[in-house]
PDB file of C-alpha atoms in Angstrom:
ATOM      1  CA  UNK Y   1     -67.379  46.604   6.414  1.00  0.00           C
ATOM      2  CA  UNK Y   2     -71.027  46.499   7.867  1.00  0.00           C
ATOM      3  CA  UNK Y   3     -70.236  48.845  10.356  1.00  0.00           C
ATOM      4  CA  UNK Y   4     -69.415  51.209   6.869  1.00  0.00           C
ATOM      5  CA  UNK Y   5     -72.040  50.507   4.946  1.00  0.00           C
ATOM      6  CA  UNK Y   6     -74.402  50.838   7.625  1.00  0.00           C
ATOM      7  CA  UNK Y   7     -73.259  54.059   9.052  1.00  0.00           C
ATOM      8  CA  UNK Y   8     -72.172  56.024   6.057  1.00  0.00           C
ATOM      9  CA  UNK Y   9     -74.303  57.441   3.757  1.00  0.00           C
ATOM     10  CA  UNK Y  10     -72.324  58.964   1.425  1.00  0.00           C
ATOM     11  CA  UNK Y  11     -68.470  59.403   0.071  1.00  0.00           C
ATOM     12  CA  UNK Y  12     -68.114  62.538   1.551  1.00  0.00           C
ATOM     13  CA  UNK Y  13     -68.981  61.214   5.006  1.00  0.00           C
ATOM     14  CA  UNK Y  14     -66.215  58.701   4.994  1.00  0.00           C
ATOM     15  CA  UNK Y  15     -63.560  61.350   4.060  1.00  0.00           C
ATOM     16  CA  UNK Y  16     -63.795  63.347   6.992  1.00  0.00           C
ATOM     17  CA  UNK Y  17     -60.834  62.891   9.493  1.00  0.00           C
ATOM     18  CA  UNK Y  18     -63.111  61.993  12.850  1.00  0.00           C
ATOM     19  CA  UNK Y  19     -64.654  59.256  10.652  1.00  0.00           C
ATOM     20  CA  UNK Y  20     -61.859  57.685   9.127  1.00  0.00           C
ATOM     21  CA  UNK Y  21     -60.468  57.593  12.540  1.00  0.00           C
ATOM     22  CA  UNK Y  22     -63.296  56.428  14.277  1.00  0.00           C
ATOM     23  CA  UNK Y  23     -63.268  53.690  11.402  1.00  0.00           C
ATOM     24  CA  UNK Y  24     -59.584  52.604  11.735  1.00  0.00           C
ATOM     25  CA  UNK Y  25     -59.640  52.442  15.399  1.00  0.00           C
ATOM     26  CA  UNK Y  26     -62.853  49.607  15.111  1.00  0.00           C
ATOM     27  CA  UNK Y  27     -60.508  48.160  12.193  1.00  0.00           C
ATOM     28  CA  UNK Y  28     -57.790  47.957  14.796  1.00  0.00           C
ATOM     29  CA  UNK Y  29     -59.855  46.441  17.317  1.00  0.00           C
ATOM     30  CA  UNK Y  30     -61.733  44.235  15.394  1.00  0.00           C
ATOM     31  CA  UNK Y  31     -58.287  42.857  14.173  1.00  0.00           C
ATOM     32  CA  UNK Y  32     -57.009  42.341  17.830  1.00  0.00           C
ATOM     33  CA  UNK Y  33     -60.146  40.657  18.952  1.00  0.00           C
ATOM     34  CA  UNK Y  34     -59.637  38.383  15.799  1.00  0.00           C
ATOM     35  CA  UNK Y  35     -55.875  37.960  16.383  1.00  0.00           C
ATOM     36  CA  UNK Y  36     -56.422  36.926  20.144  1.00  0.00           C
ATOM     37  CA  UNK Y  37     -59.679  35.607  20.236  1.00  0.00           C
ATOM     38  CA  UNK Y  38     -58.152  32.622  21.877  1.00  0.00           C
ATOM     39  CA  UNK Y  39     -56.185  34.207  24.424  1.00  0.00           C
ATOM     40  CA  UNK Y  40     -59.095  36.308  25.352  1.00  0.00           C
ATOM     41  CA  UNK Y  41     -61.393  33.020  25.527  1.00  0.00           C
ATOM     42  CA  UNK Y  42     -58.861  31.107  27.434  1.00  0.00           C
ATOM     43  CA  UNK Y  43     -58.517  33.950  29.862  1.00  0.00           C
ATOM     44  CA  UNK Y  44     -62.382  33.940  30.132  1.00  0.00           C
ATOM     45  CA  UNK Y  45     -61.997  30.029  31.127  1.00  0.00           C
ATOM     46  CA  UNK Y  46     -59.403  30.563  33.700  1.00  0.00           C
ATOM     47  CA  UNK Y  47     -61.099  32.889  35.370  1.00  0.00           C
ATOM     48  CA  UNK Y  48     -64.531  30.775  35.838  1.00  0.00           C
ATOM     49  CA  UNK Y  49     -62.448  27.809  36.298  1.00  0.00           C
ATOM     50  CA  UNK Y  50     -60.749  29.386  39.129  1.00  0.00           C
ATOM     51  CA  UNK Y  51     -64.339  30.226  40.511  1.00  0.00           C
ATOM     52  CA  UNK Y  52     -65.359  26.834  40.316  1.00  0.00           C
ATOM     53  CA  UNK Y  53     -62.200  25.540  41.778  1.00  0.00           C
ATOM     54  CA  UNK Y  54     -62.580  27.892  44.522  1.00  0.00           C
ATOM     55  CA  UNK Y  55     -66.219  26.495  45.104  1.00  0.00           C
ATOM     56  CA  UNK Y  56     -65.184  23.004  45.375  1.00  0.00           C
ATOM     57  CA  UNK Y  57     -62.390  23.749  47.513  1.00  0.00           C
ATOM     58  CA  UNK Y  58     -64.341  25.682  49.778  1.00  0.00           C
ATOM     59  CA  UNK Y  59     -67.335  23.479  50.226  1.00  0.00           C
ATOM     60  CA  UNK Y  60     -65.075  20.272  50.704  1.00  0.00           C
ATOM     61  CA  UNK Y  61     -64.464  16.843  48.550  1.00  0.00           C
ATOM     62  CA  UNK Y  62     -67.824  14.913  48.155  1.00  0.00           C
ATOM     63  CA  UNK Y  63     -67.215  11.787  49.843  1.00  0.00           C
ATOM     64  CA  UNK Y  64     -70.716  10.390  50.444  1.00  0.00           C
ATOM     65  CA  UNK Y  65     -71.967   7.463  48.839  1.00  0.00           C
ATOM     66  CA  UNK Y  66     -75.397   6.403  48.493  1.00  0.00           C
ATOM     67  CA  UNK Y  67     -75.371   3.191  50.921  1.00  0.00           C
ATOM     68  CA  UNK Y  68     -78.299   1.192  52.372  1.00  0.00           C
ATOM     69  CA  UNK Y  69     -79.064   1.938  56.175  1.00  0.00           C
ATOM     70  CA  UNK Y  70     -77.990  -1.110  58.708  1.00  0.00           C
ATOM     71  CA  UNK Y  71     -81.599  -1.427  59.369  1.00  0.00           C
ATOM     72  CA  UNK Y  72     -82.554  -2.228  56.160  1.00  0.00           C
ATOM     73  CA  UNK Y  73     -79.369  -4.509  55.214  1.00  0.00           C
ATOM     74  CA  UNK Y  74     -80.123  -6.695  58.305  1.00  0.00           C
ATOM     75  CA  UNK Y  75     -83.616  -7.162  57.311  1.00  0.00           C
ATOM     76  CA  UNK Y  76     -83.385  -7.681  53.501  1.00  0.00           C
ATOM     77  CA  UNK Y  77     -80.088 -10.007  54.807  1.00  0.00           C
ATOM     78  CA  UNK Y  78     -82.687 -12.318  56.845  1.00  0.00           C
ATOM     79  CA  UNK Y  79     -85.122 -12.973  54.135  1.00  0.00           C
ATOM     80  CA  UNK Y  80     -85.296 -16.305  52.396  1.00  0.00           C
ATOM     81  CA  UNK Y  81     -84.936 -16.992  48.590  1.00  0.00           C
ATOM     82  CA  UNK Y  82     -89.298 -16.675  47.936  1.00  0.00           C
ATOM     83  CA  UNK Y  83     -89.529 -13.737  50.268  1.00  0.00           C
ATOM     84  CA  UNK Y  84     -86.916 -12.540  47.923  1.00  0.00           C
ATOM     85  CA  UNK Y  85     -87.629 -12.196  44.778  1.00  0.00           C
ATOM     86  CA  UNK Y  86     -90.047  -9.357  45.311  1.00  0.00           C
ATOM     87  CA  UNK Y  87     -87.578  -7.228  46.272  1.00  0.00           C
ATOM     88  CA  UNK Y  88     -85.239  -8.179  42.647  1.00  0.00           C
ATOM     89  CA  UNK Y  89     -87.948  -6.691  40.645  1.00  0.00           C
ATOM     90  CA  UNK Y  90     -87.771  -3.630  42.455  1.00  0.00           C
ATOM     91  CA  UNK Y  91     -83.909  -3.499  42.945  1.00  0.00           C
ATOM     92  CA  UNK Y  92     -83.838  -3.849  39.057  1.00  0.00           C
ATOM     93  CA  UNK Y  93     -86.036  -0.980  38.560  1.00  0.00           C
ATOM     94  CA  UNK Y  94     -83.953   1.036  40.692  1.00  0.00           C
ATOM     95  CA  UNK Y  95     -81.385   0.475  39.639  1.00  0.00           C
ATOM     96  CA  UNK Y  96     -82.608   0.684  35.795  1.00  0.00           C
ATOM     97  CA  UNK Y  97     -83.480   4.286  36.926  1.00  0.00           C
ATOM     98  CA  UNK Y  98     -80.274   5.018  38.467  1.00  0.00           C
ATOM     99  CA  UNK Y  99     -78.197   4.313  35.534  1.00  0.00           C
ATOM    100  CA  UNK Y 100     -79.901   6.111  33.080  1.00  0.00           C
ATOM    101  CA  UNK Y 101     -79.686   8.881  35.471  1.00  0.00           C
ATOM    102  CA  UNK Y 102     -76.120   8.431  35.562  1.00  0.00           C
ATOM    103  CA  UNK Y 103     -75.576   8.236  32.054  1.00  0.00           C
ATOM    104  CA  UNK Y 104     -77.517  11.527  31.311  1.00  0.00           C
ATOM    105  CA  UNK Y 105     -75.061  13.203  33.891  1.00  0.00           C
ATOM    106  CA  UNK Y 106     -72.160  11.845  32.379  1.00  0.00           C
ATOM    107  CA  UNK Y 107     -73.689  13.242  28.603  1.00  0.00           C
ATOM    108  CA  UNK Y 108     -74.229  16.457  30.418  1.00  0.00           C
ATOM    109  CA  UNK Y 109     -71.101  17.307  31.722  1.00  0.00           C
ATOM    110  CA  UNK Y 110     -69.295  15.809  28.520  1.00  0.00           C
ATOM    111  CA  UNK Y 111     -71.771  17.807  26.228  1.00  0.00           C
ATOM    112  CA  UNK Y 112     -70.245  21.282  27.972  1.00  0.00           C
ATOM    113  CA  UNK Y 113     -66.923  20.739  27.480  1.00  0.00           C
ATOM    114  CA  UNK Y 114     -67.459  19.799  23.453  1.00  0.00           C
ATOM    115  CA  UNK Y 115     -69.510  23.432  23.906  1.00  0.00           C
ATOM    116  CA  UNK Y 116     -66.512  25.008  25.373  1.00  0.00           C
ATOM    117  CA  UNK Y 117     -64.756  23.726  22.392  1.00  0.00           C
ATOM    118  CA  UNK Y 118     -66.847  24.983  19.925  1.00  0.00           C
ATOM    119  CA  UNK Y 119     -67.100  28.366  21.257  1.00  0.00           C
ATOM    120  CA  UNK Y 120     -63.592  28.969  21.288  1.00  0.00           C
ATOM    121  CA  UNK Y 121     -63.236  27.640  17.674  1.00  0.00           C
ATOM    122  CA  UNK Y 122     -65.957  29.959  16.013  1.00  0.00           C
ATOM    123  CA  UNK Y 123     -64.731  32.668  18.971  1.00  0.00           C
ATOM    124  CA  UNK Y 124     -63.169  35.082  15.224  1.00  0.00           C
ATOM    125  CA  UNK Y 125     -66.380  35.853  13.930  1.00  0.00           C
ATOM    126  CA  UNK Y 126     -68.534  37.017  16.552  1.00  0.00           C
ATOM    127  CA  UNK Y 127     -65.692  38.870  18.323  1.00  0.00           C
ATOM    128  CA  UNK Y 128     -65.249  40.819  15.232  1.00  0.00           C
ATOM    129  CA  UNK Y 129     -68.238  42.033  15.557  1.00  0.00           C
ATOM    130  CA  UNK Y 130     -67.506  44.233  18.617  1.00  0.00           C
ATOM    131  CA  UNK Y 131     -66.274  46.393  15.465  1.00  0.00           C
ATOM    132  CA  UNK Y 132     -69.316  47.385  14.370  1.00  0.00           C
ATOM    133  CA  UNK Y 133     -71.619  49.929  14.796  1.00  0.00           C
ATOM    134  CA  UNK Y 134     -75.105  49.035  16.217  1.00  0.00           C
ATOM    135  CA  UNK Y 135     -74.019  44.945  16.111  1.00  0.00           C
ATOM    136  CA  UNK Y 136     -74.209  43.316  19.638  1.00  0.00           C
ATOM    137  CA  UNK Y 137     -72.931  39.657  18.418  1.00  0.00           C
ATOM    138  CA  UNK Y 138     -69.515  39.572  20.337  1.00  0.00           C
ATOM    139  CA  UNK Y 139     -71.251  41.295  23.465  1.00  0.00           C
ATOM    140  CA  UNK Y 140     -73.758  38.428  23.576  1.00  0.00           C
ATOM    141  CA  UNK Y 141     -71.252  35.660  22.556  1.00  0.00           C
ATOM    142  CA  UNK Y 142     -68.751  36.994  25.477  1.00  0.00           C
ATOM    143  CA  UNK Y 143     -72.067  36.833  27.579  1.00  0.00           C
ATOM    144  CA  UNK Y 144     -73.115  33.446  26.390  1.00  0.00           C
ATOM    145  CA  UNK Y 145     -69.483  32.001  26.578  1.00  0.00           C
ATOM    146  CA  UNK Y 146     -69.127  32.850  30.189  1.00  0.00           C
ATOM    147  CA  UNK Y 147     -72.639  31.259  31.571  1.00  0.00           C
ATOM    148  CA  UNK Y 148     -71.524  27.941  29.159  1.00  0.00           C
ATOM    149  CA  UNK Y 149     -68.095  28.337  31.871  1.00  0.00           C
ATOM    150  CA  UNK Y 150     -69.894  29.251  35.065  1.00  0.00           C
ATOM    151  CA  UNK Y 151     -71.987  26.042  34.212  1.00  0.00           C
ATOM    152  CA  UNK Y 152     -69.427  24.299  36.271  1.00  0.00           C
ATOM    153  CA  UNK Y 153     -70.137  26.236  39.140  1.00  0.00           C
ATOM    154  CA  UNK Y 154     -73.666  25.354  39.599  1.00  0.00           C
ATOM    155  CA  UNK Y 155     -72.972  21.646  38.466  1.00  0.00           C
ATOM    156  CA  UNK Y 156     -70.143  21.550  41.495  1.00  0.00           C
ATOM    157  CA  UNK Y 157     -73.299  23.188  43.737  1.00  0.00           C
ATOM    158  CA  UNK Y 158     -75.814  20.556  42.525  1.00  0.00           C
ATOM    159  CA  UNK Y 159     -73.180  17.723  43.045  1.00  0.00           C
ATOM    160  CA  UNK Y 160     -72.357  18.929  46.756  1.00  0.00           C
ATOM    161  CA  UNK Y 161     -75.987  19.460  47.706  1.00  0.00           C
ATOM    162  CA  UNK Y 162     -76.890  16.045  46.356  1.00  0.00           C
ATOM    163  CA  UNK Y 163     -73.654  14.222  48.495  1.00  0.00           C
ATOM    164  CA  UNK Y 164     -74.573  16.327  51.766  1.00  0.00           C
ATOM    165  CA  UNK Y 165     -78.395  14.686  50.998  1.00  0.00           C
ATOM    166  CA  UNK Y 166     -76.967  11.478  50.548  1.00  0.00           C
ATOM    167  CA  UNK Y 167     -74.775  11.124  53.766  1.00  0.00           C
ATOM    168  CA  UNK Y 168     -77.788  11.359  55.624  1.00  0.00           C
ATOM    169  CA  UNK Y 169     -80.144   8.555  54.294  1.00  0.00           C
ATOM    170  CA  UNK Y 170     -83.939   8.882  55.386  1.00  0.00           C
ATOM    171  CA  UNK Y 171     -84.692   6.655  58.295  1.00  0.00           C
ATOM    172  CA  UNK Y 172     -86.393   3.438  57.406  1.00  0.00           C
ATOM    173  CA  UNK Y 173     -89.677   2.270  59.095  1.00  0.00           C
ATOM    174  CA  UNK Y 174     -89.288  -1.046  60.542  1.00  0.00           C
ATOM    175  CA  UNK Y 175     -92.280  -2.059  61.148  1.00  0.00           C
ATOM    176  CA  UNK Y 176     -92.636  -1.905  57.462  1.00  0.00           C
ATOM    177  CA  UNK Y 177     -92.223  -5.026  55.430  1.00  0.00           C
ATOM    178  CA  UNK Y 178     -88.596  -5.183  53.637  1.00  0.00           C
ATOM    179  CA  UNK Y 179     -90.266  -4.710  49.953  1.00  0.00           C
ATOM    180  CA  UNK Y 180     -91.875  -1.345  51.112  1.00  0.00           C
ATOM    181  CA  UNK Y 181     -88.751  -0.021  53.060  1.00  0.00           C
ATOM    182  CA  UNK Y 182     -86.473  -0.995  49.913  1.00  0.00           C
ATOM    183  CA  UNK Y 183     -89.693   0.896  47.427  1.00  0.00           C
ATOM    184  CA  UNK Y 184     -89.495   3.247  49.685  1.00  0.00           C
ATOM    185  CA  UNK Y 185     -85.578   3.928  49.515  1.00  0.00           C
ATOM    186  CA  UNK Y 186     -85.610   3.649  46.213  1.00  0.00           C
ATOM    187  CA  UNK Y 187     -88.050   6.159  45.290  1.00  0.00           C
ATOM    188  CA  UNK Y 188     -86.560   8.932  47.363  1.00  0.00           C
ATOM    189  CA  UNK Y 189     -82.975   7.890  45.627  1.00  0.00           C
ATOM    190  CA  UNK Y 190     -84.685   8.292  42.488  1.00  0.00           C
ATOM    191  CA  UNK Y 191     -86.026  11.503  43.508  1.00  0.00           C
ATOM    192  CA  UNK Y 192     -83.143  13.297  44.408  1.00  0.00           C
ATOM    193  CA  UNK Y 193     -81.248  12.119  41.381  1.00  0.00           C
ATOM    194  CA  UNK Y 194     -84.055  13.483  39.268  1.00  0.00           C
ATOM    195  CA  UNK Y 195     -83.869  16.806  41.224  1.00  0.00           C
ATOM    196  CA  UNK Y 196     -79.638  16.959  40.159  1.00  0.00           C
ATOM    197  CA  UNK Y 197     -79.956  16.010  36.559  1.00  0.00           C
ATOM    198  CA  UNK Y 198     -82.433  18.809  36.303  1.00  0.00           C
ATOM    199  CA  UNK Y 199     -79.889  20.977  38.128  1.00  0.00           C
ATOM    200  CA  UNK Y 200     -77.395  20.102  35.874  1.00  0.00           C
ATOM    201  CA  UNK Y 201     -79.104  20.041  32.552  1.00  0.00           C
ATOM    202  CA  UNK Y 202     -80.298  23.525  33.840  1.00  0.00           C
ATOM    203  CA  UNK Y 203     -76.654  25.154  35.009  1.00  0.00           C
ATOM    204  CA  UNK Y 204     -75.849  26.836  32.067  1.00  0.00           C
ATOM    205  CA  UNK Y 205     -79.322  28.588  32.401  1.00  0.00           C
ATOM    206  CA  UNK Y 206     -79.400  29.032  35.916  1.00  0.00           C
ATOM    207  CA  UNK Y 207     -76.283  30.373  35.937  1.00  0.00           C
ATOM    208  CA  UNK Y 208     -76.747  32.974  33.242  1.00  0.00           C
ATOM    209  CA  UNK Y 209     -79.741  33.985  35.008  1.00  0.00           C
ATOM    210  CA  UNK Y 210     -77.975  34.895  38.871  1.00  0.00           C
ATOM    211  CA  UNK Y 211     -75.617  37.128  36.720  1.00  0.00           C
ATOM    212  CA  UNK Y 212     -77.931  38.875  34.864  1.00  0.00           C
ATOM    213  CA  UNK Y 213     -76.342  37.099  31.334  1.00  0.00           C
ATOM    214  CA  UNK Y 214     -79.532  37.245  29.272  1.00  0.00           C
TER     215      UNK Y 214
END
């Protein structure tokens, strides 16, 4: 109907055959793209889901914990209870840090499925658009909708760079004392958790941006 009123100026206009025609054949599609908006979304979805499976099946499983070095386990194992307590008040931190991390991850990932969900609910009304003349709402919603799916991809990246970093812990300096090693540790674990929250918070916009989705 916008597409009509837009693009016809008078009566007259809309009685000619190439432009009822023209008009029908947008009426058909925009019916079909309203009809199967779902199928067409959840073929979208397969299709990025089998990149991202691809990805992680490629790269391997991501086995690698964070883990304290034996160096620094045997020395934080031979202090006493005073020597100690230091090193609580930074473990605490740490780990304060760490689970807030964590928890922003977890929002993250949750937060783009409940996105995925949306956009296939309100999927009808912008697809319709593909309908109309001079109205670019279902080409940018089919754009948008697939960097919200390749999301994955760079969240499976982030998550695989992060494990490889991991399985290879910095080496500690022993002739440190045990409350600088452990700061020490702690800070770079911080770091590179920082580094894939930021990865991940970013996906959906990193990914739109290596396929040109803007």
């Amino acid at each position: 109907a916008l597409s009509v009123a837009k693009g016809t100026l008078n009566f007259a206009d809309l009685k000619r055959p190439e432009q009822a025609v023209k008009y029908f054949l947008r009426f058909v599609g925009a019916k079909a793209a309203v009809t199967y908006g779902m199928s067409i979304m959840t073929a979208i979805f397969s299709i990025c889901g089998g990149v991202v499976s691809n990805i992680a099946g490629q790269m391997g499983g991501m086995t690698a914990a964070v883990c304290l070095p034996d160096e620094m386990r045997d020395t934080i194992n031979r202090l006493n209870f005073v020597e100690s307590i230091p090193l609580w008040f930074v473990t605490l931190l740490g780990s304060l840090f760490i689970t807030v991390l964590s928890f922003i991850l977890i929002l993250t990932v949750y937060a783009r499925f409940f996105k995925i969900y949306i956009y296939c609910a309100l999927s009808p009304i912008p697809l319709a658009s593909f309908a109309g003349e001079g109205f670019n709402t279902g080409q940018a919603y089919i754009k948008s909708f697939i960097g919200v799916c390749m999301e994955g991809a760079v969240i499976v990246l982030a998550c695989v760079i992060f494990a490889a970093f991991s399985s290879s812990p910095p080496v500690p300096d022993l002739t440190a004392s045990a409350f600088t090693m452990t700061w020490k540790y702690i800070v770079e674990v911080v770091f590179d958790m920082l580094v894939l929250v930021g990865l991940v918070k970013g996906g959906e916009h990193l990914a739109r941006e290596m396929m040109g989705l803007f």
